[in-house]
Coordinates of C-alpha atoms in Angstrom, one line a residue:
Chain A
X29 CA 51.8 -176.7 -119.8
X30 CA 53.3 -173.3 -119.6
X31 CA 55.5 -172.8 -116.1
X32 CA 54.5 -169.2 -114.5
X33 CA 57.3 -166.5 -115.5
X34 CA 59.7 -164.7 -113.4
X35 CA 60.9 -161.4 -114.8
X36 CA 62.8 -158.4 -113.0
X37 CA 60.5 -156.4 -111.5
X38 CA 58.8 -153.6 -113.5
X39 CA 58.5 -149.9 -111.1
X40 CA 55.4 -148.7 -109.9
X41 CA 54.0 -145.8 -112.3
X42 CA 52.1 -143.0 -111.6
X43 CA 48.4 -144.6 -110.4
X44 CA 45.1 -145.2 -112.2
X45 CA 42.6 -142.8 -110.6
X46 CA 40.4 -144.7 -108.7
X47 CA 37.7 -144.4 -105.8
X48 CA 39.4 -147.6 -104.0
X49 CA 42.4 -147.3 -102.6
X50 CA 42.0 -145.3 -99.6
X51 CA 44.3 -144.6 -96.4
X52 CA 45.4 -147.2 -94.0
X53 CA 42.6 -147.4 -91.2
X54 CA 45.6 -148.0 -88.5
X55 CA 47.5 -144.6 -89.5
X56 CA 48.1 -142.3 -85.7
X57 CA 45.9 -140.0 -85.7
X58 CA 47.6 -137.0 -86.7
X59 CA 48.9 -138.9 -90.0
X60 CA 44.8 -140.0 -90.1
X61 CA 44.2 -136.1 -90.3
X62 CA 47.1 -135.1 -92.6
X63 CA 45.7 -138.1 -94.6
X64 CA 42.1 -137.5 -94.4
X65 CA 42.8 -133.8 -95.6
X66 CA 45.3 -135.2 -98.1
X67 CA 42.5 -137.4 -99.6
X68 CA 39.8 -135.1 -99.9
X69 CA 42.1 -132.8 -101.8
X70 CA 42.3 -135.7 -104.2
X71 CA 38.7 -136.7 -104.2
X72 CA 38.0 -132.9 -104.7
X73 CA 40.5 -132.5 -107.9
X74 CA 39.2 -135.5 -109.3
X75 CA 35.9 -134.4 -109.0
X76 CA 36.6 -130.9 -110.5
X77 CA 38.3 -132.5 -113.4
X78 CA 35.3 -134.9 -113.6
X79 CA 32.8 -132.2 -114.1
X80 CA 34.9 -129.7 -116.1
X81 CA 35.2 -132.3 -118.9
X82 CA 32.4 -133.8 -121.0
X83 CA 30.2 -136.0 -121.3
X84 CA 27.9 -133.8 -118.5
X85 CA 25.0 -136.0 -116.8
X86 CA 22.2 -133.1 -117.0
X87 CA 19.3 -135.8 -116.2
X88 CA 21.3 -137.0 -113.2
X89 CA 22.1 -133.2 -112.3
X90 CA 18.3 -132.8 -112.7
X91 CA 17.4 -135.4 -110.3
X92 CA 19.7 -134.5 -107.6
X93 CA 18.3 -130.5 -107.9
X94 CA 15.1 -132.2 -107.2
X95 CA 16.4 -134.2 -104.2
X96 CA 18.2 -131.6 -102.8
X97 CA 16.3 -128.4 -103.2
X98 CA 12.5 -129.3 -103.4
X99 CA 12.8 -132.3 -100.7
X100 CA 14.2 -130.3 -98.6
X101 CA 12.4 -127.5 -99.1
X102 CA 9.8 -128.2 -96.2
X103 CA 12.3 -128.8 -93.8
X104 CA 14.1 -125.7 -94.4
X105 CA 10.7 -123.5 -94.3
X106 CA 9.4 -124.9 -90.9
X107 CA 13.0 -124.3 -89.7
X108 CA 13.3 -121.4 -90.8
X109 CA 9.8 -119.9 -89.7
X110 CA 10.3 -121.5 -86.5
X111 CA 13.4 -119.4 -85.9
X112 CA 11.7 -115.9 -87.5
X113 CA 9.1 -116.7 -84.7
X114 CA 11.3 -117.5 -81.6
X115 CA 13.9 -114.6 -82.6
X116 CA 10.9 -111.9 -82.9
X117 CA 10.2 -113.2 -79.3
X118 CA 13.1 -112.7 -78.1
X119 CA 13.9 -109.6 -79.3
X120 CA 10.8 -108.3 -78.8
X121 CA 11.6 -108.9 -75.3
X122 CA 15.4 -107.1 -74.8
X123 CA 14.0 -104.2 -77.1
X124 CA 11.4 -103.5 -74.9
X125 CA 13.5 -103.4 -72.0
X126 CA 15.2 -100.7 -73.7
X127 CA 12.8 -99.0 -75.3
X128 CA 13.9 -99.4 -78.8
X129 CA 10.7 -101.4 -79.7
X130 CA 10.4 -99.2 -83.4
X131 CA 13.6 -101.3 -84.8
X132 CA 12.2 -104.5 -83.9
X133 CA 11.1 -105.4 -87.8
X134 CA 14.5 -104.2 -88.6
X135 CA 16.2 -106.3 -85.8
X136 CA 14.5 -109.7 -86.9
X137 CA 14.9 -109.1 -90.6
X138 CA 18.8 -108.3 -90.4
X139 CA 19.4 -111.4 -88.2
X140 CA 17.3 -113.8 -90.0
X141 CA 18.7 -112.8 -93.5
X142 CA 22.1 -112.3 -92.3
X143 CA 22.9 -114.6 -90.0
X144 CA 19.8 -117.2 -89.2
X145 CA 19.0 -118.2 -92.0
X146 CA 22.3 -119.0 -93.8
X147 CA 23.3 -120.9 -90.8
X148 CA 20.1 -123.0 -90.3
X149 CA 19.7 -124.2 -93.7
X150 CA 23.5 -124.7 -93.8
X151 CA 22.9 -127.4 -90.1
X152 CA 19.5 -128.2 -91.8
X153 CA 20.5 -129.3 -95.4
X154 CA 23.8 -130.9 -94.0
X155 CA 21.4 -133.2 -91.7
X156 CA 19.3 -134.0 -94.2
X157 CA 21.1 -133.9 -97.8
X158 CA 24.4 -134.5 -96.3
X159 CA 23.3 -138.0 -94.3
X160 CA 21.2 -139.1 -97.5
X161 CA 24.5 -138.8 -100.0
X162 CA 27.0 -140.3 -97.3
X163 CA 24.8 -143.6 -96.9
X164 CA 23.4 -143.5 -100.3
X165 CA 26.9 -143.6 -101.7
X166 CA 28.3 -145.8 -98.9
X167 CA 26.2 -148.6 -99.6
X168 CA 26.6 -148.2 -103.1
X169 CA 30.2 -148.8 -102.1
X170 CA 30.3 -151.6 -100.3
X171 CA 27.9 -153.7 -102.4
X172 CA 30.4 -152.5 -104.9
X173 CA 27.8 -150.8 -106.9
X174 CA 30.6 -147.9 -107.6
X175 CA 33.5 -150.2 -109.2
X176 CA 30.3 -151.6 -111.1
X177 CA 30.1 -148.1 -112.5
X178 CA 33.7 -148.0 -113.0
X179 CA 33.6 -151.5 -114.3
X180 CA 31.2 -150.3 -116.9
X181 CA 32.9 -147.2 -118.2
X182 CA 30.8 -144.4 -116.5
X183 CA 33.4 -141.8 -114.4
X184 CA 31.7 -142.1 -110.9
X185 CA 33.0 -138.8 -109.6
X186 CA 31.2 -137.4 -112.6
X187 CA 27.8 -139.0 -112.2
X188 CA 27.8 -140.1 -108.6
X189 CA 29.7 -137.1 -107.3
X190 CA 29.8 -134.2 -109.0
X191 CA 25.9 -133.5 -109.6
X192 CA 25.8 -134.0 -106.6
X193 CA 28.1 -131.4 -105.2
X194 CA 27.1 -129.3 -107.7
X195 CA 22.8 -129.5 -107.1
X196 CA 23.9 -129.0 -103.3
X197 CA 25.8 -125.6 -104.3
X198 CA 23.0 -124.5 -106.6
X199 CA 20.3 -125.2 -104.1
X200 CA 21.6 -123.9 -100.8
X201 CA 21.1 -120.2 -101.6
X202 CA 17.6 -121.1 -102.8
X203 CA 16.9 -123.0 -100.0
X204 CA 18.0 -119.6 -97.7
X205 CA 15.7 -117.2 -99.5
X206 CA 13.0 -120.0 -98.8
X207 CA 14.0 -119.8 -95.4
X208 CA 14.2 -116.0 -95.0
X209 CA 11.1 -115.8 -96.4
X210 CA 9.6 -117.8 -93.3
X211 CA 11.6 -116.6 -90.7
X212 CA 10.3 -113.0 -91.9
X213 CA 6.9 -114.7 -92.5
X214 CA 6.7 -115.8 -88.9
X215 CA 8.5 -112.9 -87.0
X216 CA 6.0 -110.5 -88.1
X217 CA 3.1 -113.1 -87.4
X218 CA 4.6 -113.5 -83.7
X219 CA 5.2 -109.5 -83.6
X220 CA 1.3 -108.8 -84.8
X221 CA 0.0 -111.5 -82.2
X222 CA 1.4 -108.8 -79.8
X223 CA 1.3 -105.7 -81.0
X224 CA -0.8 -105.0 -84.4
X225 CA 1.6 -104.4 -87.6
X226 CA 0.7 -104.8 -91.3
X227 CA 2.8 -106.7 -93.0
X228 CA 4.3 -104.2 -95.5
X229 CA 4.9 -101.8 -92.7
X230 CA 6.7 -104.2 -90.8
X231 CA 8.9 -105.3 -94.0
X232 CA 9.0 -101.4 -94.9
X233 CA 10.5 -100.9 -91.4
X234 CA 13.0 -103.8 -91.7
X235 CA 14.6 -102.8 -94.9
X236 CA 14.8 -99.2 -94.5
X237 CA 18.1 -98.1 -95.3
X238 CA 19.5 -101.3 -96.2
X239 CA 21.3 -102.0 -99.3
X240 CA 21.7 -105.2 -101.7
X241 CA 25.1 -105.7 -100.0
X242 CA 23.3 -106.4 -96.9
X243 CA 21.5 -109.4 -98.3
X244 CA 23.0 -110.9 -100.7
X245 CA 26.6 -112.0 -99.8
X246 CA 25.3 -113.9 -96.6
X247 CA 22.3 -115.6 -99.0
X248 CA 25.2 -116.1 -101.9
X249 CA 27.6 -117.7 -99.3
X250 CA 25.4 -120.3 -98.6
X251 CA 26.8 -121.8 -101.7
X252 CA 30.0 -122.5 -99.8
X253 CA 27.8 -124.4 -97.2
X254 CA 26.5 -126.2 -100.6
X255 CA 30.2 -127.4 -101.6
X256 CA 31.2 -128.3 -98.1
X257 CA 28.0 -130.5 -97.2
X258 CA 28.4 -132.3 -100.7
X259 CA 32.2 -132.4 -100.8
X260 CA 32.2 -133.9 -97.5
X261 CA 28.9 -136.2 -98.2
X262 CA 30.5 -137.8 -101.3
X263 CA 33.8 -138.4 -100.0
X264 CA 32.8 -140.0 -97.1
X265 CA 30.5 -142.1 -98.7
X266 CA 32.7 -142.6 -101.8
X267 CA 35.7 -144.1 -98.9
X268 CA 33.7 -146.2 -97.2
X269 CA 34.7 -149.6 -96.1
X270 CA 33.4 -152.1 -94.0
X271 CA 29.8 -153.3 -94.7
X272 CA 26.5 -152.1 -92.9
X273 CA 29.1 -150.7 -89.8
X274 CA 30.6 -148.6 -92.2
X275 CA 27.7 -147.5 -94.3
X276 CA 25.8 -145.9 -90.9
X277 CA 29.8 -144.7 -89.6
X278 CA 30.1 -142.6 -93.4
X279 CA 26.1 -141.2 -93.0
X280 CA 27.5 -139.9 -89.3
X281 CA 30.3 -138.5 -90.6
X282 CA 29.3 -136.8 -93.5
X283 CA 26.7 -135.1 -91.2
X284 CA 28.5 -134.4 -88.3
X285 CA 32.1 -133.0 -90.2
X286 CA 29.3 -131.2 -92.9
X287 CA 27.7 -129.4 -89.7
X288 CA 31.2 -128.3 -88.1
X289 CA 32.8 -126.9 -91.4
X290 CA 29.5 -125.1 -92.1
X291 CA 29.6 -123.7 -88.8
X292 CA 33.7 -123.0 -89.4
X293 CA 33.3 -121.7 -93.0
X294 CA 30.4 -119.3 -91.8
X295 CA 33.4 -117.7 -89.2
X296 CA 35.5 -116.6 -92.2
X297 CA 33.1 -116.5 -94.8
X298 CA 31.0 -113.7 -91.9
X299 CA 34.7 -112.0 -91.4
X300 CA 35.0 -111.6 -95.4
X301 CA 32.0 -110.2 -96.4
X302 CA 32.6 -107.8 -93.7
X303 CA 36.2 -107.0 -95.2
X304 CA 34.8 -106.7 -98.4
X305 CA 31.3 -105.1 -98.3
X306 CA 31.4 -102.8 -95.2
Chain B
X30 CA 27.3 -181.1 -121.8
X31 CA 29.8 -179.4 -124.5
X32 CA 33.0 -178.1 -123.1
X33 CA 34.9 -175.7 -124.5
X34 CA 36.9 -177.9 -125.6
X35 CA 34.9 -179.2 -127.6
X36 CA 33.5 -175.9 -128.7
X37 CA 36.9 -174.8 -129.7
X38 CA 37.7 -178.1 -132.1
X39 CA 34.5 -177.3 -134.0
X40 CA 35.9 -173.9 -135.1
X41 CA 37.0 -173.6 -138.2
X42 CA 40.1 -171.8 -136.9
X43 CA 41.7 -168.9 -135.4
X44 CA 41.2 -165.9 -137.3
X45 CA 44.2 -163.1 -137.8
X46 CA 42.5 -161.7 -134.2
X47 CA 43.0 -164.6 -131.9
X48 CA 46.6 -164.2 -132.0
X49 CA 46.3 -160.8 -130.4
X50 CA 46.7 -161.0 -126.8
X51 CA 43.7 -159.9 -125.4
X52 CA 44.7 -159.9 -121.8
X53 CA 48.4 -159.8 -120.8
X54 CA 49.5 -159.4 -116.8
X55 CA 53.2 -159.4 -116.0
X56 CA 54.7 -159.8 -113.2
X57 CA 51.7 -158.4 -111.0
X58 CA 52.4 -157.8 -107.5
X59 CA 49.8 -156.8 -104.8
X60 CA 50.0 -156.0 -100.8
X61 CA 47.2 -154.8 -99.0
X62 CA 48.5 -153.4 -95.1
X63 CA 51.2 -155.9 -94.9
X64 CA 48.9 -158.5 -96.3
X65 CA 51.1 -159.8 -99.9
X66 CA 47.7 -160.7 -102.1
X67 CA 50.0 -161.0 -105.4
X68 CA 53.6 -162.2 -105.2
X69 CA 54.7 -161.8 -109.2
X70 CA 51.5 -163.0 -111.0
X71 CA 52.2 -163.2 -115.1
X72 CA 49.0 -164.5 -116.8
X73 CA 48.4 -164.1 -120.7
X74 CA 45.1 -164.7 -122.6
X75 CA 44.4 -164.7 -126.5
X76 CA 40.5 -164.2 -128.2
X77 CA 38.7 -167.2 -128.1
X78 CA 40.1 -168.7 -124.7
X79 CA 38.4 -169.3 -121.7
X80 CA 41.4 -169.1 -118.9
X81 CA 39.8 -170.4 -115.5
X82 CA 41.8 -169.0 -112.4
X83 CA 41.4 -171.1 -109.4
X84 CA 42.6 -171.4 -106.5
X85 CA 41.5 -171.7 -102.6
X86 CA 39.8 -168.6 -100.8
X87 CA 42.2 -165.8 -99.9
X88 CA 44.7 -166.5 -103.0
X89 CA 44.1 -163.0 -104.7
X90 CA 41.8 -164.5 -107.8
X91 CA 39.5 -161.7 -107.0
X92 CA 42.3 -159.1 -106.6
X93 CA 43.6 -160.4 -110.1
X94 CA 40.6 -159.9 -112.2
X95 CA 40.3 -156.0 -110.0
X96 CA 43.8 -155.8 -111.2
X97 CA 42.8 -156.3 -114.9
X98 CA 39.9 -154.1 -115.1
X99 CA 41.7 -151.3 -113.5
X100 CA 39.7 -151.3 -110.1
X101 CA 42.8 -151.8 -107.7
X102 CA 46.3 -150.7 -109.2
X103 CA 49.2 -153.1 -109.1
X104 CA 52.1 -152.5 -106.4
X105 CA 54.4 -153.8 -109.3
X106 CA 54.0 -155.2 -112.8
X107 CA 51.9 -154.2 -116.0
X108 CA 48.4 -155.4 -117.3
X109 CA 48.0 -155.0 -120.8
X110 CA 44.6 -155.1 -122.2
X111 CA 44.5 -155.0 -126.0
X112 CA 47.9 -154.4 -126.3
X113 CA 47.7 -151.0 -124.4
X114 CA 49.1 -150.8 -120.7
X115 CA 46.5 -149.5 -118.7
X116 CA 49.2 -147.8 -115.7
X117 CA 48.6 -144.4 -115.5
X118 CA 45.7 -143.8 -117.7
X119 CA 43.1 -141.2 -116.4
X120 CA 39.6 -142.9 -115.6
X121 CA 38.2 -141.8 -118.6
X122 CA 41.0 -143.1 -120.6
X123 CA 41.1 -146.3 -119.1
X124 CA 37.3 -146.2 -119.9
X125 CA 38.0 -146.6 -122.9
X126 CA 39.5 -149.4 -122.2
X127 CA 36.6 -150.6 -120.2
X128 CA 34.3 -150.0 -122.6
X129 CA 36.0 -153.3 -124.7
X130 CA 35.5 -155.2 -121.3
X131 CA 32.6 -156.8 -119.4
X132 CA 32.6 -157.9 -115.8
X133 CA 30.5 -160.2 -113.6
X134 CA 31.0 -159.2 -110.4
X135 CA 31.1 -162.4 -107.2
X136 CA 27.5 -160.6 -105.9
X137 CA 26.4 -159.3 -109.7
X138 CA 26.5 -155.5 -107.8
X139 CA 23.2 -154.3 -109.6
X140 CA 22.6 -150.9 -109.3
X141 CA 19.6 -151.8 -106.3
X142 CA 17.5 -148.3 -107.3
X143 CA 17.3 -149.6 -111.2
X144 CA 14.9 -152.2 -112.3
X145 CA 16.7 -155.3 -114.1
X146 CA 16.0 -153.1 -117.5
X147 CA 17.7 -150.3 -116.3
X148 CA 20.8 -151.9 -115.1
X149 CA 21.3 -153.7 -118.1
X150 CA 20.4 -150.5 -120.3
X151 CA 22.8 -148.5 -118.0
X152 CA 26.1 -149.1 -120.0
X153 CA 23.8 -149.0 -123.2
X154 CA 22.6 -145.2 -122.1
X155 CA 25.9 -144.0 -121.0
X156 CA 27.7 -145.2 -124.1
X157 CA 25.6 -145.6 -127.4
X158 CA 24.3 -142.6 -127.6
X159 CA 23.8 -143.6 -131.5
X160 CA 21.2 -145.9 -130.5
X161 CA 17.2 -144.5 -130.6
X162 CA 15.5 -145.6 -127.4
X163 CA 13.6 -148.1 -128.8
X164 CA 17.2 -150.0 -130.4
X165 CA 17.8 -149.5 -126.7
X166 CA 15.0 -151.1 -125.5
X167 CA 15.3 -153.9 -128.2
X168 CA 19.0 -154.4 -127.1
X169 CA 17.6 -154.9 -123.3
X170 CA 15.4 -157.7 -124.4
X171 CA 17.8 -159.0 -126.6
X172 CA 20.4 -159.6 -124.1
X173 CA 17.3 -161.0 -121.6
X174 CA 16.6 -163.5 -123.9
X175 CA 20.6 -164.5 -124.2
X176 CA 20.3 -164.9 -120.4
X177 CA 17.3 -166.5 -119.9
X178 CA 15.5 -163.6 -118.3
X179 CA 12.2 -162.9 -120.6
X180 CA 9.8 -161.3 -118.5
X181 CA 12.2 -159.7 -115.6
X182 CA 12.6 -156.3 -117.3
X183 CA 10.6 -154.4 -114.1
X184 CA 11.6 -156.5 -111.7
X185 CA 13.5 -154.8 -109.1
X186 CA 17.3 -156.7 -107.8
X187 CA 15.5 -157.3 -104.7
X188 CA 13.2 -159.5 -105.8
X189 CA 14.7 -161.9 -107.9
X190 CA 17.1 -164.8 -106.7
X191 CA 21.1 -164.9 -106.9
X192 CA 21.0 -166.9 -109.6
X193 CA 18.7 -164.7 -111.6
X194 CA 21.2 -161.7 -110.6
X195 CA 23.8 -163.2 -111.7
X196 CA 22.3 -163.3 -115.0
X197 CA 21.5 -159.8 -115.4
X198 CA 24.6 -159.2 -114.2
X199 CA 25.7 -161.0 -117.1
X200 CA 23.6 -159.4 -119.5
X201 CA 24.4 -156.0 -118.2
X202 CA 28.3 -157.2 -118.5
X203 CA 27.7 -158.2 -122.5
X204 CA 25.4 -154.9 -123.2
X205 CA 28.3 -153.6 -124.9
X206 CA 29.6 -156.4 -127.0
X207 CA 32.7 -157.2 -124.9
X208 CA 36.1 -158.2 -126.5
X209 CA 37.2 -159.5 -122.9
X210 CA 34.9 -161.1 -120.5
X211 CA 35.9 -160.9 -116.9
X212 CA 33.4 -163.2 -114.8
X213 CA 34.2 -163.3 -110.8
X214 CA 32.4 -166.3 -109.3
X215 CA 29.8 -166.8 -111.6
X216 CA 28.3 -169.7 -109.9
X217 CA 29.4 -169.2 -106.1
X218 CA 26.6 -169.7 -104.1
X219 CA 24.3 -171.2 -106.5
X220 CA 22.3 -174.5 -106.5
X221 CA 23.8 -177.6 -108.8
X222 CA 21.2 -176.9 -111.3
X223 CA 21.2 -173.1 -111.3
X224 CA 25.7 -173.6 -111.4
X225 CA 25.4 -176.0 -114.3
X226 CA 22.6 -173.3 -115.9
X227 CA 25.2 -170.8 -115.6
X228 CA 27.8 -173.0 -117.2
X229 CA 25.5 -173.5 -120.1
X230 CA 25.0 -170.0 -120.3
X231 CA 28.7 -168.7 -120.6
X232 CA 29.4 -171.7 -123.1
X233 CA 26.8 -171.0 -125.1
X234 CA 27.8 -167.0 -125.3
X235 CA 31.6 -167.8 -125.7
X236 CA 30.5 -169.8 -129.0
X237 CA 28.5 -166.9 -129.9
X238 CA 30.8 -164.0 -129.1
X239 CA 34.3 -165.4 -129.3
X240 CA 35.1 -163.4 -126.4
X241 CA 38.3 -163.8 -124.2
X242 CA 37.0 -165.0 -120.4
X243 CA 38.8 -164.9 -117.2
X244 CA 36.7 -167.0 -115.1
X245 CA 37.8 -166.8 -111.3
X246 CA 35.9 -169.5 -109.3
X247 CA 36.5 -172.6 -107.1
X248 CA 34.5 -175.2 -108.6
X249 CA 36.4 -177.8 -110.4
X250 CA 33.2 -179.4 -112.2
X251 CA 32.7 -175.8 -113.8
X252 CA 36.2 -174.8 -114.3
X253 CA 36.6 -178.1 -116.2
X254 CA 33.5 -177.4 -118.1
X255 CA 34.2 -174.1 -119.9
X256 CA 37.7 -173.2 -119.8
X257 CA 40.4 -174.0 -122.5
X258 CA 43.6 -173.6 -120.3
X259 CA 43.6 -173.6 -116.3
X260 CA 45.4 -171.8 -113.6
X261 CA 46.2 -172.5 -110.1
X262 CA 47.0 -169.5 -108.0
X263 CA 48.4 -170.4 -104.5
X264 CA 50.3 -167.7 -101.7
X265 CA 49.7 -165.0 -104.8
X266 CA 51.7 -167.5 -107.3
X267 CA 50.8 -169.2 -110.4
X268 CA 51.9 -172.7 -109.3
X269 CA 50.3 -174.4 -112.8
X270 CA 49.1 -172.8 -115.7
X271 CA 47.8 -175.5 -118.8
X272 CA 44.9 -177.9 -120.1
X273 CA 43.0 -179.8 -118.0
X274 CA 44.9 -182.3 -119.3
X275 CA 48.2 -180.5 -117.7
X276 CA 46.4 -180.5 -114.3
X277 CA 45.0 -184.4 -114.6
X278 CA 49.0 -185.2 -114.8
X279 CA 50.6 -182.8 -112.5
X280 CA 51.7 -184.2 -108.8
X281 CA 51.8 -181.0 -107.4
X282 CA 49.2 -182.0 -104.3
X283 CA 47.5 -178.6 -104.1
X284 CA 46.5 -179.6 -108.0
X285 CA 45.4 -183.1 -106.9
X286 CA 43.3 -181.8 -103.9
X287 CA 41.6 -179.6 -106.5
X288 CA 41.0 -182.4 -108.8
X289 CA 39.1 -184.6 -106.1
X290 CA 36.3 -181.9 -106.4
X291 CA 35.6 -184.1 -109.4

């Protein structure tokens, strides 16, 4: 029989990276938001180290591009062509009142491309993409599916995470062009219901004088929307704790913190391009 | 039924390897919130053993084995596996380490997306790359057969029984020839027959594989059946660590309540 050992304690060294120790749940709540921000600049550096460093997971990558561009691609459309159509509306409507009905094509285009369309598919993809990687990872977390992973060798912030994040960036400025083709799409069908245009004059009117610096920056920041919906997606999923309750609390969180920093990042990201530009 | 007892008389001896310490925890200490899991653990485990932690619910056996694999870290104290301490490593150099190691989690955690194939390929495609598909594939229905599973290959996790999970979660634990075999409740929740089946199972794969096995569980009847040396974990301490032999003559009471399982 061999009598349990008892030797001087040995210090705590620096920790293994791992997806499982997260903050204390009973923390006040301004150490929960120091903490919260605290471990998602952890997550995030473990997750840039992840996919800086081999082995890459391009089939993984592949499937996620897939899941989060061409599955969402309907959504985004219809949303977008639904706000090309109410927008021409309601333009239509002050520009008439002041007689500046000729810069109507211009007027729809410039806000759909530079504004409308970013933003919706930002709200859009963070509703759909961002609740679908929060739960999906959540309850991969709390059947313990992810320390399976671990258990098993394979770098979850690599294969879980990181295609992830990375298909979301990739896809978002995709998913606007889609958009802004609709929205334009639609505002000229609800402009010619009205008053007759062709189609190329009305896109020949709403480009004229407009330069690539008009278009692509707010299309091109939509990959910040991209990192921020699966940054926050991942993380919450990734942290979750607390069964079926905690699986539906991470898929509400990712979309609902995903939807306010979009809306937050568009502020600064809106005040830059200006800066930089105009 | 053999025992590993018997098992490990009919051996024709340790090799050179068995006196390697496969497994080595010292001194492991574990609080979660101001819940103390682990009060100064020390556990060691050579090749060839079968070390059966047990131990009533809420005693940190679970913690322990998260503790070796590198899943949880330790507040205090060192787990050496293979002779390398695993503090500090980065994931992917304590997968490394993991890669030597196979572990059957308490629910079998298969990936519920992947059909039983798939989840006992997954280690196979994410670390033998050397292997064509078809090896791959050969390798999956190699390690169904070991387990009992012929047949299951597209069957989703959903629709086969806990029992049955918990043999591909043993197959998909062995897909990479394990030097240290980590098995968390292998027969919790299972009938007598499908328990004993299970007991069978890791028996027969010990003699096979000479693997070194933590076995975490609370049943006495399989404890006794394939582990070489037993320990009792009680408040996060090792309160008796031998034979079952050791155990039959100890008066601690906790060891005696244990032993009326039998």
């Amino acid at each position: 029989m061999t009598a349990p050992t008892t030797i001087a304690p040995i210090a705590r060294r620096p920790g293994i990276s791992s997806v499982h120790e997260g903050g204390s749940p009973s923390a006040g709540l301004s150490s929960g938001f120091f903490e919260w921000f605290g471990s998602l600049g952890i997550f995030s550096w473990r997750v840039l180290k992840a996919a800086a460093t081999p082995p890459f997971e391009f089939k993984e990558l592949i499937r996620q591009l897939d899941d989060v561009g061409s599955k969402s691609l309907p959504l985004v459309a219809l949303a977008g062509a639904a706000i090309g159509a109410v927008l021409s509306m309601e333009v239509r409507s002050s520009m008439t009142r002041f007689g500046a009905t000729s810069l109507l094509p211009s007027a729809v285009i410039f806000s759909i491309i530079q504004e409308m369309g970013p933003t919706v598919t930002g709200l859009v993809v963070s509703g759909r993409v961002g609740a679908g990687i929060g739960a999906e990872l959540a309850s991969m977390k709390v059947t313990e599916q992810i320390d399976a992973m671990e258990a098993s060798a394979v770098n979850p912030y690599r294969l879980l995470a990181a295609t992830r994040i990375l298909a979301c960036i990739l896809m978002l400025p995709l998913l606007t062009a889609a958009a802004d083709a609709c929205g334009i799409l639609m505002g000229w069908i609800a402009q010619t219901l009205v008053a007759p245009i062709s189609l190329h004059q009305f896109i020949d009117s709403g480009f004229r004088g407009a330069t690539l610096s008009d278009f692509l920056p707010p299309t091109f920041k939509t990959a910040v929307f991209g990192l921020i919906i699966g940054l926050i997606a991942c993380f919450q999923g990734m942290r979750t704790r607390g069964g079926a309750e905690g699986v539906g609390r991470a898929a509400t969180n990712s979309v609902v913190l995903a939807s306010l920093f979009v809306i937050l990042a568009d502020v600064v990201l809106v005040k830059l391009i200006l800066v930089i530009f105009h | 039924m053999a025992t590993a007892n018997d098992i490990s008389m009919n051996q024709a001896g340790p090799g050179p390897a068995a006196h390697v310490l496969a497994v080595a925890v010292e001194n492991l200490h574990k609080t979660f919130e101001t819940h103390k899991v682990l009060d100064g653990v020390s556990l060691s485990i050579r090749r060839g053993e079968t070390l059966a932690v047990l131990g009533r619910s809420g005693t940190g056996k679970s913690v322990l084995l998260r503790l070796i694999i590198g899943l949880v870290q330790p507040d205090i104290g060192s787990v050496r596996i293979l002779a390398q301490d695993i503090a500090g490593l980065s994931l992917d150099m304590l997968g490394d380490v993991r890669k030597r190691m196979g572990f059957l989690f308490q629910h079998a955690a298969l990936y519920d997306s992947l059909t039983v194939g798939q989840n006992i390929a997954f280690p196979l495609v994410h670390h033998r790359n050397d292997l064509s598909k078809a090896e791959r594939n050969d390798r999956v229905d190699q390690l169904l057969a070991e387990v009992g599973l012929v047949g299951a290959l597209d069957k989703m996790p959903s629709d086969i029984s806990g029992g049955m999970q918990k043999r591909v979660g043993l197959a998909r634990a062995l897909a990479l020839d394990p030097e240290i075999l980590l098995l968390d409740e292998p027969t919790a929740g299972l009938d007598p027959i499908s328990s004993g089946e299970i007991d069978e199972l890791i028996l027969k794969l010990q003699s096979e594989h000479q693997m070194a096995s933590i076995v975490v569980t609370h049943d006495m009847h399989s404890a006794k059946t394939i582990a070489t040396r037993l320990a009792l974990l009680d408040r996060g301490r090792v309160v008796i660590e031998g034979t079952f032999e050791d155990l039959e003559h100890s008066e601690i009471a906790l060891v005696e309540q244990f032993l009326k399982q039998l």
